[in-house]
């Protein structure tokens, strides 16, 4: 343990370097995921053309970072296409044009080059999150706790799965965590520096994902509570009411300054990203997405159109358009497969079950232990301090453990919002709480370790247990490589069985087109004798060469781009025919379990057949004789 303390910075750098390199390796093996097809063309168009007509339902910060990496490349963007000129939010079509080479009359951009460079900033944000996680956990729980928190984070296969995608999931986890860190500093010392830093990072969180609007009421609540629980000094001659009124006023106006700074930052970045965007285009987007016949939608639409007509307010019209679009989408829900059912109705069991299935067993054990140990410490604290009065005890605890209260409140509040919400999309939507989980778990573990520092035997046992858990945490991503998006823990049956429980971004998000291409090449090389026979799977040796394969693919990439003339588009309504098939597990489960008409075709003819192979994890490979 002393060695770790002495070389903590070097160890953390090493851990995050491995995290970064592993991300680059996995990223190079994966095709474009479903959401990236919208985010990547939007990224380039924002920074290249100052126009946010694509993908306005997400703020621009992360897309700007990705787009900046694409600027030095000589890329052909469909600027003169009808979809860009007169279309309304044609993000998916333009994504095909820009990345997937769907315009026969135009020069093709190289999809893999675009993916590689656009994804790097997201991985750098993930590394930055690891650094801040170490710093904050070290401040709260000591150096060993800081190193342990970074280890839990950097070797979590679910984090590695998403830490390179051009989406908002890792970014919002990072910037919400940063904003909590600087807001805590503001509460403890509300000086000018901390007011400014808190405002900046609240603004950056708002520019990452619209769910960050939750920060405004959460921070406002904690500002009020923190001010009202401060104890008056013994030399202060004011009445208690006067003291607290003055302190509350001071905190509220300083927090208000932070909020104003946040909105100033929002305005600046949106102004840069909408500099060349006509206000009429914002109004057209509002017409499409806020067309519901209800009072709120009509009011929101009128508000957006009014703002869009003013050059100074146009950036805010685009911002509020995105906020209202998110509200409309959450209200509408999404269709998903979960535990043998395809539905657009959310389930309160979705996120708890997915969390238990996809999170690693060591971390689940540590969460259970930390929760139990935390409750035990609260009980002991209550027994010792209850004689001093409940109100005074809670106020003292709140003031001295404000970071833990903030973290715990956010975990519980965000989990409640997710569980009771209407969007069951994937485990990735719980990422905002994960850095706080790593922090609290690490602090709890090393609080216990430090409390037994004078008991050599007990501390040695704890050191062995912590060491064993650490080694298992580190080993899991190497054992499960490269199945990170499709990772399910051993109790759930591992990465090969996860699609039986849930799909979408939990398992099959379109990441395996390159693996399908490699499978076809390897199989054909085996049969042609270009590979040693021992490397060819026995189950495939008597099957014919793949000259054509019927592909039902869910994702953002283009099967035709990677497979060329071998590719035959397929879907479940077609009659089966002899030959090769590659069926996405997403479409496979959706076809089998969605409610259908009595004469409607689906993949029931595959249900009793065993796949002859898998490409990655998400493609089921079948060969049909007749």
Short mmCIF file of N, CA and C in Angstrom, two decimals, residues 80-210:
data_model
loop_
_atom_site.label_atom_id
_atom_site.label_comp_id
_atom_site.label_asym_id
_atom_site.label_seq_id
_atom_site.Cartn_x
_atom_site.Cartn_y
_atom_site.Cartn_z
N UNK A 80 -24.74 20.54 -51.25
CA UNK A 80 -25.67 20.91 -52.33
C UNK A 80 -26.83 19.95 -52.50
N UNK A 81 -26.92 18.98 -51.61
CA UNK A 81 -28.00 18.00 -51.72
C UNK A 81 -29.33 18.62 -51.31
N UNK A 82 -30.42 18.06 -51.83
CA UNK A 82 -31.74 18.54 -51.47
C UNK A 82 -32.01 18.33 -49.98
N UNK A 83 -31.44 17.25 -49.42
CA UNK A 83 -31.64 16.96 -48.00
C UNK A 83 -31.07 18.08 -47.12
N UNK A 84 -29.92 18.61 -47.50
CA UNK A 84 -29.34 19.70 -46.73
C UNK A 84 -30.03 21.03 -47.05
N UNK A 85 -30.27 21.29 -48.31
CA UNK A 85 -30.79 22.58 -48.73
C UNK A 85 -32.22 22.81 -48.25
N UNK A 86 -33.08 21.84 -48.46
CA UNK A 86 -34.50 22.07 -48.16
C UNK A 86 -35.09 21.06 -47.18
N UNK A 87 -34.32 20.04 -46.81
CA UNK A 87 -34.82 19.05 -45.86
C UNK A 87 -34.88 19.61 -44.44
N UNK A 88 -35.62 18.92 -43.59
CA UNK A 88 -35.73 19.31 -42.18
C UNK A 88 -35.15 18.19 -41.32
N UNK A 89 -33.97 18.46 -40.77
CA UNK A 89 -33.28 17.51 -39.88
C UNK A 89 -33.09 16.15 -40.56
N UNK A 90 -32.54 16.16 -41.75
CA UNK A 90 -32.27 14.92 -42.50
C UNK A 90 -30.95 14.30 -42.05
N UNK A 91 -30.80 14.13 -40.74
CA UNK A 91 -29.51 13.72 -40.19
C UNK A 91 -29.13 12.29 -40.59
N UNK A 92 -30.10 11.40 -40.67
CA UNK A 92 -29.78 10.01 -40.99
C UNK A 92 -29.39 9.86 -42.46
N UNK A 93 -30.13 10.52 -43.32
CA UNK A 93 -29.81 10.46 -44.75
C UNK A 93 -28.45 11.10 -45.04
N UNK A 94 -28.21 12.25 -44.43
CA UNK A 94 -26.93 12.92 -44.65
C UNK A 94 -25.79 12.14 -44.01
N UNK A 95 -26.09 11.43 -42.91
CA UNK A 95 -25.07 10.55 -42.33
C UNK A 95 -24.65 9.47 -43.31
N UNK A 96 -25.63 8.88 -44.03
CA UNK A 96 -25.30 7.90 -45.07
C UNK A 96 -24.47 8.53 -46.18
N UNK A 97 -24.84 9.74 -46.58
CA UNK A 97 -24.11 10.41 -47.65
C UNK A 97 -22.68 10.75 -47.24
N UNK A 98 -22.53 11.25 -46.00
CA UNK A 98 -21.24 11.75 -45.55
C UNK A 98 -20.27 10.64 -45.16
N UNK A 99 -20.78 9.62 -44.48
CA UNK A 99 -19.90 8.57 -43.95
C UNK A 99 -19.99 7.29 -44.77
N UNK A 100 -21.21 6.92 -45.20
CA UNK A 100 -21.43 5.60 -45.79
C UNK A 100 -21.41 5.56 -47.31
N UNK A 101 -21.01 6.66 -47.93
CA UNK A 101 -20.78 6.66 -49.38
C UNK A 101 -22.04 6.26 -50.16
N UNK A 102 -23.16 6.86 -49.79
CA UNK A 102 -24.41 6.49 -50.46
C UNK A 102 -24.73 7.36 -51.67
N UNK A 103 -23.80 8.25 -52.06
CA UNK A 103 -24.02 9.11 -53.23
C UNK A 103 -23.16 8.61 -54.38
N UNK A 104 -23.73 7.92 -55.33
CA UNK A 104 -22.91 7.38 -56.43
C UNK A 104 -22.24 8.45 -57.28
N UNK A 105 -22.81 9.67 -57.27
CA UNK A 105 -22.26 10.72 -58.12
C UNK A 105 -21.12 11.48 -57.46
N UNK A 106 -20.86 11.20 -56.16
CA UNK A 106 -19.86 11.96 -55.42
C UNK A 106 -18.71 11.07 -54.99
N UNK A 107 -17.59 11.72 -54.70
CA UNK A 107 -16.43 10.99 -54.20
C UNK A 107 -16.74 10.47 -52.79
N UNK A 108 -16.24 9.27 -52.49
CA UNK A 108 -16.50 8.66 -51.18
C UNK A 108 -15.51 9.18 -50.15
N UNK A 109 -16.03 9.49 -48.96
CA UNK A 109 -15.16 9.67 -47.81
C UNK A 109 -14.85 8.31 -47.22
N UNK A 110 -13.69 8.19 -46.60
CA UNK A 110 -13.32 6.93 -45.97
C UNK A 110 -13.96 6.84 -44.59
N UNK A 111 -14.89 5.90 -44.43
CA UNK A 111 -15.66 5.80 -43.19
C UNK A 111 -14.77 5.53 -41.99
N UNK A 112 -13.79 4.66 -42.14
CA UNK A 112 -12.95 4.30 -41.00
C UNK A 112 -12.09 5.47 -40.55
N UNK A 113 -11.61 6.28 -41.49
CA UNK A 113 -10.83 7.47 -41.14
C UNK A 113 -11.69 8.47 -40.37
N UNK A 114 -12.92 8.69 -40.84
CA UNK A 114 -13.83 9.61 -40.15
C UNK A 114 -14.11 9.12 -38.74
N UNK A 115 -14.41 7.82 -38.59
CA UNK A 115 -14.71 7.27 -37.27
C UNK A 115 -13.52 7.41 -36.33
N UNK A 116 -12.33 7.10 -36.81
CA UNK A 116 -11.14 7.13 -35.96
C UNK A 116 -10.92 8.52 -35.38
N UNK A 117 -10.92 9.54 -36.24
CA UNK A 117 -10.59 10.88 -35.79
C UNK A 117 -11.73 11.52 -35.00
N UNK A 118 -12.97 11.27 -35.40
CA UNK A 118 -14.10 11.86 -34.68
C UNK A 118 -14.23 11.31 -33.27
N UNK A 119 -13.83 10.06 -33.07
CA UNK A 119 -13.99 9.42 -31.77
C UNK A 119 -12.92 9.80 -30.76
N UNK A 120 -11.76 10.26 -31.20
CA UNK A 120 -10.65 10.53 -30.28
C UNK A 120 -11.01 11.56 -29.20
N UNK A 121 -11.67 12.69 -29.53
CA UNK A 121 -12.00 13.64 -28.45
C UNK A 121 -12.88 13.05 -27.35
N UNK A 122 -13.77 12.12 -27.72
CA UNK A 122 -14.63 11.50 -26.70
C UNK A 122 -13.78 10.68 -25.74
N UNK A 123 -12.79 9.97 -26.28
CA UNK A 123 -11.90 9.19 -25.42
C UNK A 123 -11.06 10.10 -24.52
N UNK A 124 -10.66 11.26 -25.05
CA UNK A 124 -9.90 12.21 -24.23
C UNK A 124 -10.76 12.77 -23.10
N UNK A 125 -12.04 13.00 -23.37
CA UNK A 125 -12.95 13.42 -22.30
C UNK A 125 -13.05 12.32 -21.24
N UNK A 126 -13.08 11.05 -21.69
CA UNK A 126 -13.13 9.93 -20.75
C UNK A 126 -11.88 9.89 -19.87
N UNK A 127 -10.73 10.16 -20.47
CA UNK A 127 -9.48 10.21 -19.69
C UNK A 127 -9.52 11.35 -18.69
N UNK A 128 -10.02 12.51 -19.13
CA UNK A 128 -10.14 13.66 -18.22
C UNK A 128 -11.06 13.34 -17.04
N UNK A 129 -12.13 12.61 -17.31
CA UNK A 129 -13.02 12.18 -16.23
C UNK A 129 -12.26 11.33 -15.22
N UNK A 130 -11.41 10.42 -15.70
CA UNK A 130 -10.61 9.60 -14.80
C UNK A 130 -9.69 10.44 -13.92
N UNK A 131 -9.13 11.50 -14.49
CA UNK A 131 -8.23 12.38 -13.72
C UNK A 131 -8.98 13.10 -12.61
N UNK A 132 -10.13 13.68 -12.95
CA UNK A 132 -10.92 14.41 -11.95
C UNK A 132 -11.47 13.45 -10.90
N UNK A 133 -11.83 12.25 -11.31
CA UNK A 133 -12.29 11.24 -10.36
C UNK A 133 -11.20 10.94 -9.34
N UNK A 134 -9.97 10.80 -9.80
CA UNK A 134 -8.85 10.56 -8.89
C UNK A 134 -8.67 11.74 -7.93
N UNK A 135 -8.69 12.96 -8.47
CA UNK A 135 -8.45 14.15 -7.64
C UNK A 135 -9.51 14.28 -6.56
N UNK A 136 -10.78 14.14 -6.94
CA UNK A 136 -11.86 14.36 -5.96
C UNK A 136 -11.89 13.23 -4.93
N UNK A 137 -11.72 11.99 -5.39
CA UNK A 137 -11.74 10.87 -4.43
C UNK A 137 -10.55 10.96 -3.49
N UNK A 138 -9.41 11.38 -3.99
CA UNK A 138 -8.24 11.55 -3.13
C UNK A 138 -8.50 12.61 -2.07
N UNK A 139 -9.16 13.71 -2.45
CA UNK A 139 -9.47 14.77 -1.49
C UNK A 139 -10.40 14.26 -0.39
N UNK A 140 -11.33 13.39 -0.75
CA UNK A 140 -12.33 12.92 0.21
C UNK A 140 -11.89 11.69 0.99
N UNK A 141 -11.15 10.78 0.34
CA UNK A 141 -10.86 9.50 0.97
C UNK A 141 -9.39 9.11 1.03
N UNK A 142 -8.54 9.95 0.50
CA UNK A 142 -7.11 9.64 0.53
C UNK A 142 -6.61 9.09 -0.80
N UNK A 143 -5.29 8.99 -0.90
CA UNK A 143 -4.64 8.59 -2.15
C UNK A 143 -5.04 7.19 -2.60
N UNK A 144 -5.06 6.24 -1.68
CA UNK A 144 -5.41 4.86 -2.04
C UNK A 144 -6.83 4.79 -2.59
N UNK A 145 -7.74 5.52 -1.97
CA UNK A 145 -9.12 5.55 -2.45
C UNK A 145 -9.18 6.14 -3.85
N UNK A 146 -8.39 7.17 -4.11
CA UNK A 146 -8.36 7.78 -5.44
C UNK A 146 -7.90 6.82 -6.50
N UNK A 147 -6.84 6.08 -6.23
CA UNK A 147 -6.34 5.10 -7.19
C UNK A 147 -7.37 3.99 -7.42
N UNK A 148 -8.02 3.57 -6.33
CA UNK A 148 -9.01 2.50 -6.44
C UNK A 148 -10.21 2.95 -7.27
N UNK A 149 -10.66 4.19 -7.07
CA UNK A 149 -11.80 4.71 -7.85
C UNK A 149 -11.47 4.73 -9.34
N UNK A 150 -10.27 5.17 -9.68
CA UNK A 150 -9.87 5.20 -11.09
C UNK A 150 -9.79 3.80 -11.67
N UNK A 151 -9.34 2.84 -10.87
CA UNK A 151 -9.27 1.45 -11.32
C UNK A 151 -10.67 0.92 -11.62
N UNK A 152 -11.62 1.17 -10.73
CA UNK A 152 -13.01 0.74 -10.96
C UNK A 152 -13.56 1.35 -12.23
N UNK A 153 -13.25 2.61 -12.45
CA UNK A 153 -13.76 3.33 -13.63
C UNK A 153 -13.09 2.86 -14.92
N UNK A 154 -11.77 2.86 -14.94
CA UNK A 154 -11.04 2.63 -16.18
C UNK A 154 -11.16 1.21 -16.69
N UNK A 155 -11.43 0.24 -15.79
CA UNK A 155 -11.52 -1.15 -16.21
C UNK A 155 -12.96 -1.68 -16.18
N UNK A 156 -13.92 -0.78 -16.12
CA UNK A 156 -15.32 -1.18 -16.25
C UNK A 156 -15.61 -1.40 -17.73
N UNK A 157 -15.94 -2.62 -18.16
CA UNK A 157 -16.14 -2.87 -19.59
C UNK A 157 -17.27 -2.04 -20.20
N UNK A 158 -18.24 -1.64 -19.38
CA UNK A 158 -19.32 -0.81 -19.90
C UNK A 158 -18.83 0.59 -20.24
N UNK A 159 -17.90 1.10 -19.46
CA UNK A 159 -17.30 2.40 -19.77
C UNK A 159 -16.42 2.29 -21.00
N UNK A 160 -15.60 1.25 -21.07
CA UNK A 160 -14.73 1.05 -22.24
C UNK A 160 -15.57 0.92 -23.51
N UNK A 161 -16.74 0.31 -23.38
CA UNK A 161 -17.61 0.12 -24.55
C UNK A 161 -18.02 1.44 -25.17
N UNK A 162 -18.26 2.45 -24.35
CA UNK A 162 -18.83 3.71 -24.85
C UNK A 162 -17.86 4.88 -24.84
N UNK A 163 -16.63 4.67 -24.38
CA UNK A 163 -15.75 5.83 -24.19
C UNK A 163 -15.14 6.36 -25.48
N UNK A 164 -15.57 5.83 -26.63
CA UNK A 164 -15.06 6.34 -27.90
C UNK A 164 -16.17 6.67 -28.89
N UNK A 165 -17.41 6.40 -28.57
CA UNK A 165 -18.49 6.69 -29.50
C UNK A 165 -18.81 8.18 -29.51
N UNK A 166 -19.12 8.68 -30.71
CA UNK A 166 -19.49 10.10 -30.85
C UNK A 166 -20.97 10.22 -30.47
N UNK A 167 -21.21 10.12 -29.18
CA UNK A 167 -22.53 10.27 -28.58
C UNK A 167 -22.35 11.09 -27.31
N UNK A 168 -23.41 11.28 -26.57
CA UNK A 168 -23.35 12.16 -25.39
C UNK A 168 -23.14 11.42 -24.07
N UNK A 169 -23.08 10.10 -24.09
CA UNK A 169 -23.20 9.33 -22.84
C UNK A 169 -22.00 9.49 -21.92
N UNK A 170 -20.79 9.30 -22.43
CA UNK A 170 -19.60 9.51 -21.60
C UNK A 170 -19.43 10.99 -21.29
N UNK A 171 -19.72 11.84 -22.26
CA UNK A 171 -19.54 13.28 -22.08
C UNK A 171 -20.41 13.83 -20.96
N UNK A 172 -21.68 13.43 -20.91
CA UNK A 172 -22.55 13.96 -19.87
C UNK A 172 -22.15 13.43 -18.50
N UNK A 173 -21.69 12.18 -18.44
CA UNK A 173 -21.18 11.65 -17.16
C UNK A 173 -20.00 12.48 -16.68
N UNK A 174 -19.12 12.85 -17.61
CA UNK A 174 -17.94 13.63 -17.26
C UNK A 174 -18.30 15.04 -16.80
N UNK A 175 -19.08 15.75 -17.59
CA UNK A 175 -19.31 17.16 -17.28
C UNK A 175 -20.28 17.36 -16.12
N UNK A 176 -21.19 16.43 -15.89
CA UNK A 176 -21.98 16.51 -14.66
C UNK A 176 -21.09 16.30 -13.44
N UNK A 177 -20.16 15.35 -13.54
CA UNK A 177 -19.24 15.11 -12.42
C UNK A 177 -18.37 16.34 -12.18
N UNK A 178 -17.86 16.95 -13.26
CA UNK A 178 -17.04 18.16 -13.11
C UNK A 178 -17.85 19.27 -12.45
N UNK A 179 -19.10 19.42 -12.89
CA UNK A 179 -19.93 20.51 -12.35
C UNK A 179 -20.21 20.29 -10.87
N UNK A 180 -20.42 19.04 -10.44
CA UNK A 180 -20.61 18.76 -9.01
C UNK A 180 -19.34 19.07 -8.22
N UNK A 181 -18.20 18.75 -8.78
CA UNK A 181 -16.93 19.01 -8.09
C UNK A 181 -16.75 20.50 -7.83
N UNK A 182 -16.97 21.32 -8.86
CA UNK A 182 -16.75 22.75 -8.69
C UNK A 182 -17.90 23.41 -7.92
N UNK A 183 -19.10 22.85 -7.99
CA UNK A 183 -20.19 23.37 -7.19
C UNK A 183 -19.93 23.10 -5.70
N UNK A 184 -19.38 21.95 -5.37
CA UNK A 184 -19.03 21.66 -3.98
C UNK A 184 -17.98 22.64 -3.47
N UNK A 185 -17.02 22.96 -4.30
CA UNK A 185 -16.00 23.95 -3.91
C UNK A 185 -16.66 25.32 -3.69
N UNK A 186 -17.64 25.64 -4.53
CA UNK A 186 -18.37 26.91 -4.38
C UNK A 186 -19.12 26.94 -3.04
N UNK A 187 -19.79 25.83 -2.68
CA UNK A 187 -20.52 25.80 -1.41
C UNK A 187 -19.59 26.03 -0.22
N UNK A 188 -18.44 25.41 -0.26
CA UNK A 188 -17.51 25.52 0.86
C UNK A 188 -16.85 26.90 0.91
N UNK A 189 -16.55 27.44 -0.26
CA UNK A 189 -15.88 28.74 -0.33
C UNK A 189 -16.48 29.55 -1.48
N UNK A 190 -17.56 30.29 -1.22
CA UNK A 190 -18.25 31.00 -2.31
C UNK A 190 -17.55 32.30 -2.72
N UNK A 191 -16.26 32.16 -3.07
CA UNK A 191 -15.52 33.33 -3.52
C UNK A 191 -15.67 33.52 -5.03
N UNK A 192 -15.08 34.57 -5.56
CA UNK A 192 -15.24 34.92 -6.98
C UNK A 192 -14.75 33.81 -7.89
N UNK A 193 -13.60 33.24 -7.56
CA UNK A 193 -13.03 32.18 -8.38
C UNK A 193 -13.99 30.99 -8.48
N UNK A 194 -14.53 30.56 -7.36
CA UNK A 194 -15.41 29.39 -7.36
C UNK A 194 -16.78 29.69 -7.97
N UNK A 195 -17.24 30.93 -7.86
CA UNK A 195 -18.49 31.32 -8.54
C UNK A 195 -18.30 31.17 -10.05
N UNK A 196 -17.18 31.66 -10.56
CA UNK A 196 -16.91 31.61 -12.00
C UNK A 196 -16.73 30.18 -12.47
N UNK A 197 -15.92 29.40 -11.74
CA UNK A 197 -15.69 28.01 -12.15
C UNK A 197 -16.97 27.19 -12.09
N UNK A 198 -17.77 27.39 -11.07
CA UNK A 198 -19.03 26.67 -10.96
C UNK A 198 -19.94 27.03 -12.13
N UNK A 199 -20.04 28.31 -12.46
CA UNK A 199 -20.87 28.72 -13.59
C UNK A 199 -20.40 28.15 -14.91
N UNK A 200 -19.08 28.15 -15.11
CA UNK A 200 -18.52 27.61 -16.36
C UNK A 200 -18.87 26.14 -16.51
N UNK A 201 -18.70 25.37 -15.45
CA UNK A 201 -18.91 23.92 -15.58
C UNK A 201 -20.38 23.55 -15.57
N UNK A 202 -21.23 24.36 -14.95
CA UNK A 202 -22.67 24.14 -15.14
C UNK A 202 -23.02 24.37 -16.61
N UNK A 203 -22.48 25.44 -17.17
CA UNK A 203 -22.72 25.73 -18.58
C UNK A 203 -22.22 24.64 -19.50
N UNK A 204 -21.02 24.11 -19.22
CA UNK A 204 -20.48 23.04 -20.06
C UNK A 204 -21.33 21.78 -19.97
N UNK A 205 -21.86 21.50 -18.78
CA UNK A 205 -22.76 20.35 -18.64
C UNK A 205 -24.03 20.57 -19.46
N UNK A 206 -24.57 21.78 -19.42
CA UNK A 206 -25.77 22.08 -20.21
C UNK A 206 -25.48 21.98 -21.71
N UNK A 207 -24.26 22.23 -22.11
CA UNK A 207 -23.87 22.17 -23.51
C UNK A 207 -23.51 20.76 -23.96
N UNK A 208 -23.61 19.81 -23.02
CA UNK A 208 -23.29 18.42 -23.33
C UNK A 208 -24.54 17.59 -23.58
N UNK A 209 -25.54 17.75 -22.71
CA UNK A 209 -26.80 17.01 -22.88
C UNK A 209 -27.90 17.74 -22.11
N UNK A 210 -29.10 17.71 -22.66
CA UNK A 210 -30.18 18.51 -22.07
C UNK A 210 -30.66 17.95 -20.73
#
